[in-house]
Every structure is written in C-alpha cells, then in structure tokens.
mmCIF file of C-alpha atoms in Angstrom:
data_model
loop_
_atom_site.group_PDB
_atom_site.id
_atom_site.type_symbol
_atom_site.label_atom_id
_atom_site.label_comp_id
_atom_site.label_asym_id
_atom_site.label_seq_id
_atom_site.Cartn_x
_atom_site.Cartn_y
_atom_site.Cartn_z
ATOM 1 C CA MET A 1 -6.254 21.422 -9.536
ATOM 2 C CA THR A 2 -9.013 19.020 -8.530
ATOM 3 C CA ILE A 3 -10.545 16.470 -10.885
ATOM 4 C CA THR A 4 -13.843 18.329 -10.731
ATOM 5 C CA LEU A 5 -12.262 21.636 -11.772
ATOM 6 C CA ARG A 6 -10.523 19.871 -14.633
ATOM 7 C CA ARG A 7 -13.874 18.565 -15.808
ATOM 8 C CA ARG A 8 -15.337 22.043 -15.705
ATOM 9 C CA LEU A 9 -12.437 23.538 -17.657
ATOM 10 C CA LEU A 10 -12.644 20.759 -20.234
ATOM 11 C CA ALA A 11 -16.358 21.490 -20.622
ATOM 12 C CA GLU A 12 -15.680 25.202 -21.104
ATOM 13 C CA PHE A 13 -12.897 24.524 -23.595
ATOM 14 C CA THR A 14 -14.896 22.025 -25.622
ATOM 15 C CA GLY A 15 -18.156 23.965 -25.520
ATOM 16 C CA THR A 16 -16.521 27.220 -26.604
ATOM 17 C CA ALA A 17 -14.603 25.416 -29.344
ATOM 18 C CA LEU A 18 -17.763 23.851 -30.748
ATOM 19 C CA LEU A 19 -19.598 27.178 -30.531
ATOM 20 C CA VAL A 20 -16.944 28.935 -32.617
ATOM 21 C CA THR A 21 -16.852 25.982 -35.002
ATOM 22 C CA ALA A 22 -20.586 26.452 -35.503
ATOM 23 C CA VAL A 23 -20.254 30.208 -36.031
ATOM 24 C CA VAL A 24 -17.363 29.985 -38.472
ATOM 25 C CA GLY A 25 -18.480 26.797 -40.219
ATOM 26 C CA SER A 26 -22.021 28.007 -40.836
ATOM 27 C CA GLY A 27 -20.599 31.264 -42.152
ATOM 28 C CA VAL A 28 -18.461 29.405 -44.672
ATOM 29 C CA MET A 29 -21.396 27.226 -45.696
ATOM 30 C CA ALA A 30 -23.668 30.259 -46.033
ATOM 31 C CA SER A 31 -21.149 32.030 -48.260
ATOM 32 C CA THR A 32 -20.901 28.917 -50.424
ATOM 33 C CA LEU A 33 -24.636 28.282 -50.752
ATOM 34 C CA SER A 34 -25.768 31.916 -51.057
ATOM 35 C CA PRO A 35 -22.811 33.772 -52.549
ATOM 36 C CA ASP A 36 -24.810 36.711 -53.868
ATOM 37 C CA ASP A 37 -27.141 37.400 -50.934
ATOM 38 C CA VAL A 38 -25.531 38.744 -47.758
ATOM 39 C CA GLY A 39 -28.870 38.945 -45.960
ATOM 40 C CA LEU A 40 -29.505 35.268 -46.555
ATOM 41 C CA GLN A 41 -25.961 34.472 -45.476
ATOM 42 C CA LEU A 42 -26.568 36.250 -42.170
ATOM 43 C CA LEU A 43 -29.872 34.436 -41.699
ATOM 44 C CA GLU A 44 -28.205 31.072 -42.235
ATOM 45 C CA ASN A 45 -25.305 31.969 -39.966
ATOM 46 C CA SER A 46 -27.478 33.330 -37.154
ATOM 47 C CA THR A 47 -29.906 30.399 -37.256
ATOM 48 C CA ALA A 48 -27.132 27.813 -37.034
ATOM 49 C CA THR A 49 -25.443 29.752 -34.224
ATOM 50 C CA ALA A 50 -28.631 30.074 -32.165
ATOM 51 C CA PHE A 51 -29.442 26.370 -32.454
ATOM 52 C CA ALA A 52 -25.856 25.329 -31.755
ATOM 53 C CA LEU A 53 -25.593 27.570 -28.694
ATOM 54 C CA GLY A 54 -28.776 26.223 -27.159
ATOM 55 C CA THR A 55 -27.680 22.645 -27.773
ATOM 56 C CA LEU A 56 -24.198 23.197 -26.342
ATOM 57 C CA ILE A 57 -25.647 24.740 -23.184
ATOM 58 C CA LEU A 58 -27.743 21.596 -22.730
ATOM 59 C CA ILE A 59 -24.694 19.367 -23.189
ATOM 60 C CA PHE A 60 -22.159 21.175 -21.020
ATOM 61 C CA GLY A 61 -24.334 23.142 -18.596
ATOM 62 C CA PRO A 62 -24.554 20.381 -15.958
ATOM 63 C CA VAL A 63 -20.741 20.196 -15.840
ATOM 64 C CA SER A 64 -19.519 23.800 -15.920
ATOM 65 C CA GLY A 65 -22.596 26.002 -16.160
ATOM 66 C CA ALA A 66 -21.872 26.490 -19.887
ATOM 67 C CA HIS A 67 -20.540 30.029 -19.670
ATOM 68 C CA PHE A 68 -18.454 29.833 -22.895
ATOM 69 C CA ASN A 69 -17.832 33.551 -22.404
ATOM 70 C CA PRO A 70 -15.330 35.478 -20.240
ATOM 71 C CA VAL A 71 -17.781 38.305 -19.531
ATOM 72 C CA VAL A 72 -20.350 35.835 -18.192
ATOM 73 C CA SER A 73 -17.719 34.213 -15.976
ATOM 74 C CA ALA A 74 -16.466 37.620 -14.809
ATOM 75 C CA ALA A 75 -19.990 38.779 -13.979
ATOM 76 C CA ASP A 76 -20.628 35.549 -12.081
ATOM 77 C CA TRP A 77 -17.446 36.046 -10.052
ATOM 78 C CA PHE A 78 -18.111 39.731 -9.340
ATOM 79 C CA LEU A 79 -21.777 39.424 -8.396
ATOM 80 C CA SER A 80 -21.288 36.377 -6.183
ATOM 81 C CA ARG A 81 -18.372 37.656 -4.083
ATOM 82 C CA ARG A 82 -20.585 38.925 -1.247
ATOM 83 C CA ALA A 83 -22.707 35.788 -1.116
ATOM 84 C CA GLY A 84 -19.732 33.475 -1.582
ATOM 85 C CA THR A 85 -21.726 31.213 -3.885
ATOM 86 C CA GLY A 86 -19.968 31.662 -7.225
ATOM 87 C CA PRO A 87 -16.576 30.891 -8.764
ATOM 88 C CA THR A 88 -13.316 31.758 -7.059
ATOM 89 C CA GLY A 89 -10.662 33.936 -8.635
ATOM 90 C CA ARG A 90 -8.811 30.766 -9.573
ATOM 91 C CA ASP A 91 -11.916 29.372 -11.227
ATOM 92 C CA LEU A 92 -12.348 32.613 -13.178
ATOM 93 C CA GLY A 93 -8.786 32.548 -14.478
ATOM 94 C CA GLY A 94 -9.129 28.928 -15.520
ATOM 95 C CA TYR A 95 -12.471 29.536 -17.224
ATOM 96 C CA VAL A 96 -11.169 32.496 -19.233
ATOM 97 C CA ALA A 97 -8.058 30.612 -20.359
ATOM 98 C CA ALA A 98 -10.110 27.566 -21.373
ATOM 99 C CA GLN A 99 -12.633 29.714 -23.236
ATOM 100 C CA VAL A 100 -10.014 31.630 -25.224
ATOM 101 C CA ALA A 101 -8.072 28.481 -26.085
ATOM 102 C CA GLY A 102 -11.286 26.733 -27.079
ATOM 103 C CA ALA A 103 -12.375 29.618 -29.302
ATOM 104 C CA ILE A 104 -9.082 29.603 -31.192
ATOM 105 C CA GLY A 105 -9.238 25.823 -31.522
ATOM 106 C CA GLY A 106 -12.820 25.999 -32.799
ATOM 107 C CA SER A 107 -11.885 28.464 -35.506
ATOM 108 C CA ILE A 108 -8.998 26.262 -36.611
ATOM 109 C CA LEU A 109 -11.278 23.212 -36.654
ATOM 110 C CA ALA A 110 -13.827 24.980 -38.853
ATOM 111 C CA ASN A 111 -11.097 26.108 -41.242
ATOM 112 C CA LEU A 112 -9.826 22.550 -41.580
ATOM 113 C CA MET A 113 -13.316 21.094 -42.090
ATOM 114 C CA PHE A 114 -13.785 23.341 -45.108
ATOM 115 C CA ASP A 115 -10.322 22.627 -46.525
ATOM 116 C CA LEU A 116 -8.932 26.048 -45.678
ATOM 117 C CA ALA A 117 -5.618 26.947 -44.106
ATOM 118 C CA ALA A 118 -5.669 26.008 -40.417
ATOM 119 C CA VAL A 119 -4.853 29.599 -39.456
ATOM 120 C CA ASP A 120 -5.701 32.442 -41.824
ATOM 121 C CA PHE A 121 -6.013 35.741 -39.995
ATOM 122 C CA SER A 122 -9.073 37.711 -41.015
ATOM 123 C CA THR A 123 -8.855 40.834 -43.133
ATOM 124 C CA LYS A 124 -12.407 41.939 -42.292
ATOM 125 C CA ASP A 125 -12.131 45.335 -40.596
ATOM 126 C CA ARG A 126 -14.786 45.899 -37.942
ATOM 127 C CA ALA A 127 -13.383 49.026 -36.257
ATOM 128 C CA ALA A 128 -16.032 51.751 -35.951
ATOM 129 C CA GLY A 129 -17.866 53.533 -33.174
ATOM 130 C CA HIS A 130 -21.323 52.316 -34.151
ATOM 131 C CA LEU A 131 -20.083 48.701 -34.116
ATOM 132 C CA TRP A 132 -18.616 49.169 -30.646
ATOM 133 C CA LEU A 133 -21.932 50.578 -29.477
ATOM 134 C CA GLY A 134 -23.622 47.485 -30.894
ATOM 135 C CA GLU A 135 -21.281 45.317 -28.822
ATOM 136 C CA VAL A 136 -22.068 47.275 -25.658
ATOM 137 C CA VAL A 137 -25.789 46.731 -26.225
ATOM 138 C CA ALA A 138 -25.427 43.045 -27.132
ATOM 139 C CA THR A 139 -23.196 42.238 -24.157
ATOM 140 C CA ALA A 140 -25.212 44.178 -21.584
ATOM 141 C CA GLY A 141 -28.402 42.493 -22.768
ATOM 142 C CA LEU A 142 -26.819 39.051 -22.572
ATOM 143 C CA ILE A 143 -25.605 39.596 -18.999
ATOM 144 C CA LEU A 144 -28.975 40.967 -17.950
ATOM 145 C CA LEU A 145 -30.813 38.021 -19.504
ATOM 146 C CA ILE A 146 -28.637 35.297 -17.989
ATOM 147 C CA PHE A 147 -28.637 36.633 -14.440
ATOM 148 C CA ALA A 148 -32.300 37.636 -14.519
ATOM 149 C CA LEU A 149 -33.143 34.039 -15.453
ATOM 150 C CA ALA A 150 -30.959 32.672 -12.664
ATOM 151 C CA ARG A 151 -32.292 35.071 -10.031
ATOM 152 C CA SER A 152 -35.917 34.387 -10.931
ATOM 153 C CA GLY A 153 -35.495 30.633 -10.854
ATOM 154 C CA ARG A 154 -35.855 30.185 -14.591
ATOM 155 C CA ALA A 155 -32.301 29.065 -15.397
ATOM 156 C CA PRO A 156 -33.538 25.780 -16.948
ATOM 157 C CA VAL A 157 -34.928 27.782 -19.892
ATOM 158 C CA ALA A 158 -31.536 29.405 -20.521
ATOM 159 C CA PRO A 159 -30.614 27.149 -23.473
ATOM 160 C CA ALA A 160 -33.610 28.366 -25.459
ATOM 161 C CA ALA A 161 -33.549 31.938 -24.148
ATOM 162 C CA VAL A 162 -29.833 32.570 -24.654
ATOM 163 C CA GLY A 163 -29.870 30.950 -28.088
ATOM 164 C CA ALA A 164 -32.876 33.051 -29.082
ATOM 165 C CA TYR A 165 -31.293 36.255 -27.777
ATOM 166 C CA ILE A 166 -28.026 35.747 -29.654
ATOM 167 C CA GLY A 167 -29.892 34.766 -32.809
ATOM 168 C CA ALA A 168 -31.995 37.930 -32.589
ATOM 169 C CA ALA A 169 -29.033 40.138 -31.686
ATOM 170 C CA TYR A 170 -27.318 39.121 -34.929
ATOM 171 C CA TRP A 171 -30.020 41.236 -36.549
ATOM 172 C CA PHE A 172 -30.762 44.107 -34.173
ATOM 173 C CA THR A 173 -27.153 45.106 -33.419
ATOM 174 C CA SER A 174 -24.836 46.777 -35.907
ATOM 175 C CA SER A 175 -21.964 44.468 -34.911
ATOM 176 C CA THR A 176 -23.951 41.222 -35.406
ATOM 177 C CA SER A 177 -23.545 40.512 -31.698
ATOM 178 C CA PHE A 178 -20.200 38.945 -30.917
ATOM 179 C CA ALA A 179 -20.812 39.753 -27.202
ATOM 180 C CA ASN A 180 -17.950 37.471 -26.172
ATOM 181 C CA PRO A 181 -14.216 38.306 -25.883
ATOM 182 C CA ALA A 182 -13.126 34.678 -26.362
ATOM 183 C CA VAL A 183 -15.241 34.225 -29.485
ATOM 184 C CA THR A 184 -13.987 37.572 -30.797
ATOM 185 C CA ILE A 185 -10.379 36.433 -30.427
ATOM 186 C CA GLY A 186 -11.138 33.063 -31.989
ATOM 187 C CA ARG A 187 -12.851 34.603 -35.009
ATOM 188 C CA ALA A 188 -9.684 36.551 -35.824
ATOM 189 C CA PHE A 189 -8.101 33.240 -36.873
ATOM 190 C CA THR A 190 -10.311 32.760 -39.929
ATOM 191 C CA ASP A 191 -10.569 34.908 -43.046
ATOM 192 C CA THR A 192 -14.164 33.893 -43.755
ATOM 193 C CA PHE A 193 -17.664 35.346 -43.415
ATOM 194 C CA ALA A 194 -17.499 35.330 -39.600
ATOM 195 C CA GLY A 195 -13.973 36.673 -39.286
ATOM 196 C CA ILE A 196 -12.726 39.845 -37.654
ATOM 197 C CA ALA A 197 -9.382 41.462 -38.360
ATOM 198 C CA PRO A 198 -6.916 41.115 -35.457
ATOM 199 C CA ALA A 199 -6.556 44.909 -35.361
ATOM 200 C CA SER A 200 -10.309 45.178 -34.711
ATOM 201 C CA VAL A 201 -10.311 42.740 -31.804
ATOM 202 C CA PRO A 202 -9.186 45.161 -29.035
ATOM 203 C CA GLY A 203 -11.973 47.637 -29.784
ATOM 204 C CA PHE A 204 -14.587 44.889 -29.676
ATOM 205 C CA VAL A 205 -13.229 43.468 -26.423
ATOM 206 C CA VAL A 206 -13.189 46.894 -24.762
ATOM 207 C CA ALA A 207 -16.775 47.475 -25.889
ATOM 208 C CA GLN A 208 -17.770 44.084 -24.476
ATOM 209 C CA LEU A 209 -16.175 44.971 -21.137
ATOM 210 C CA VAL A 210 -18.134 48.225 -21.147
ATOM 211 C CA GLY A 211 -21.257 46.159 -21.857
ATOM 212 C CA LEU A 212 -20.351 43.919 -18.918
ATOM 213 C CA THR A 213 -20.193 46.985 -16.657
ATOM 214 C CA VAL A 214 -23.513 48.292 -17.947
ATOM 215 C CA GLY A 215 -25.124 44.878 -17.490
ATOM 216 C CA ILE A 216 -23.871 44.577 -13.920
ATOM 217 C CA GLY A 217 -25.136 48.073 -13.172
ATOM 218 C CA LEU A 218 -28.598 47.206 -14.460
ATOM 219 C CA LEU A 219 -28.600 43.992 -12.451
ATOM 220 C CA ALA A 220 -27.629 45.876 -9.294
ATOM 221 C CA ALA A 221 -30.616 48.142 -9.800
ATOM 222 C CA LEU A 222 -33.124 45.478 -10.844
ATOM 223 C CA TYR A 223 -31.914 42.373 -8.976
ATOM 224 C CA PRO A 224 -29.737 43.480 -6.043
ATOM 225 C CA ASP A 225 -29.368 39.898 -4.793
ATOM 226 C CA ALA A 226 -28.544 38.362 -8.185
ATOM 227 C CA GLY A 227 -25.226 37.055 -6.853
ATOM 228 C CA GLU A 228 -27.006 34.592 -4.589
ATOM 229 C CA ALA A 229 -28.004 32.593 -7.670
ATOM 230 C CA ALA A 230 -24.444 32.180 -8.967
ATOM 231 C CA ASP A 231 -24.670 28.396 -8.976
ATOM 232 C CA GLN A 232 -27.489 28.686 -11.521
ATOM 233 C CA VAL A 233 -25.447 30.552 -14.186
ATOM 234 C CA VAL A 234 -25.854 29.833 -17.082
ATOM 235 C CA VAL A 235 -27.718 26.668 -16.054
ATOM 236 C CA PRO A 236 -27.639 24.761 -12.754
ATOM 237 C CA THR A 237 -24.574 22.561 -12.411
ATOM 238 C CA ASP A 238 -24.667 19.024 -11.093
ATOM 239 C CA GLU A 239 -25.064 19.399 -7.328
ATOM 240 C CA ARG A 240 -22.931 16.334 -6.801
ATOM 241 C CA GLY A 241 -19.995 17.790 -8.723
ATOM 242 C CA PRO A 242 -19.024 21.261 -9.891
ATOM 243 C CA ALA A 243 -21.514 23.193 -7.766
ATOM 244 C CA LEU A 244 -19.788 21.930 -4.626
ATOM 245 C CA ASP A 245 -16.293 22.665 -5.845
ATOM 246 C CA HIS A 246 -16.199 26.443 -5.962
ATOM 247 C CA GLY A 247 -13.459 26.478 -3.362
ATOM 248 C CA ALA A 248 -11.105 24.401 -5.532
#
C-alpha cells in the first residue's frame, strides 16, 4: 500500500467517522433539547447533518474525493472502468472498509461524548417496504447528483449541493435518507434518535444497492460518458497526490 493510498483511506475513515458523529450527536442533542417535538428534532438533526457533510467534503475532498459512502465509491469504480480514470478494485475495497470502520467509530464517539455506553445496539425497527422505497429514491438521487455535477464540470459546488440534497431528503423520503451502507451499519451501534436496529440494516443496505443500480442506469441514459469524470467525484482530488495514484 502506497503512502498516498494510506492518506486517502485515512481521509475516508476520518470523514465518515465525523459524519456519523454529527448525525448521531445532533440526534441526541435534538432529543434532549426538544423532547416533545419529533418534527423539531428532525429539523435540528437534518440541519446539523447537512452543514457537517458540506464541511467535511471541503476538508477531505482534496485528499480522497470525500466519498464517505460505499455506493458512491462503487459507482465511481463501475462507471470509470472503460475510461480507466477512476479507482481500482483495490482502491474500492480499501475505501469500503475504511468507510464502514469509520462509521462504527463515529457512532461510538458520539455515544461517549454524550455519556452513553460506547456500544448500545439500536432497538429502533425500520423494516418496512415504504422505508426501503425511500432508500432507493434517496440513494439514486444522490448518485445522479454527484456524477451529474462531476460530468458537467461543477464538482466544486458539491459540498453545498450534496449537503443540501441530504438535508432535503431527510424530509422528502420516508426513511429520512440514510442513502449510505456504511452510515447505516454505523447507526446500528447507537440506541438514540438516529439509530437503526441491526435486524433492519440488511433491508436498508439492499435498498441502497438497488438505488445505486437505478442511479447508474439513469446516468447511463443521461450522461453516457460520466465515467470520464471519475477523478472529480465527489470533488476534485489534489492532482499532485491521490488523483495520480489510482493504479496503487
């Protein structure tokens, strides 16, 4: 493993961890400050998540592209295979492992910050067909947004656009827009507002993979050459570092 790849994996681990910390921590704070108003809790949680996501993309994007999400990394790998511009299979495996580990670590960190048990598996059941449909919609829309921005040369606005999309999707999807297998797994480790029961995780992940397939299909129809912009997903990486190391 090259030094550059290690930097990228560290960025993905840390960025995903801080994202889940923001999701879980703001959920705990919202429940504490607004215990009798679930709508206000969701508003507080979604606002903090949107701002945190945009900020984290700005911090880690130049190092790793700031995927923080296995479906984004998988789409990048799949769409770029013909052009040879995106991550290798080895990169993909490393990204997914770093993202999942980071998500679990972020949930544990949030639990500890609020004086809760480090690991307390969620009891919040989220297993239902309409929730899975919400995850398909949220994930497909996220993939379409990210790669449309990259293909059209507007990747620099991704921090604001992706943060805004996720913040909005909290409200227009029935599932409150997890749209991320790593984050879904991480959120199973906390029995708080943002948690999801471990038994509900597989259904969400399958729905997210279906959303990935739908998103890729839409991209193939709308932006057939989207894979050529793989180095711009989610944001352009430093041309002196990670962007030149896809063969690592």
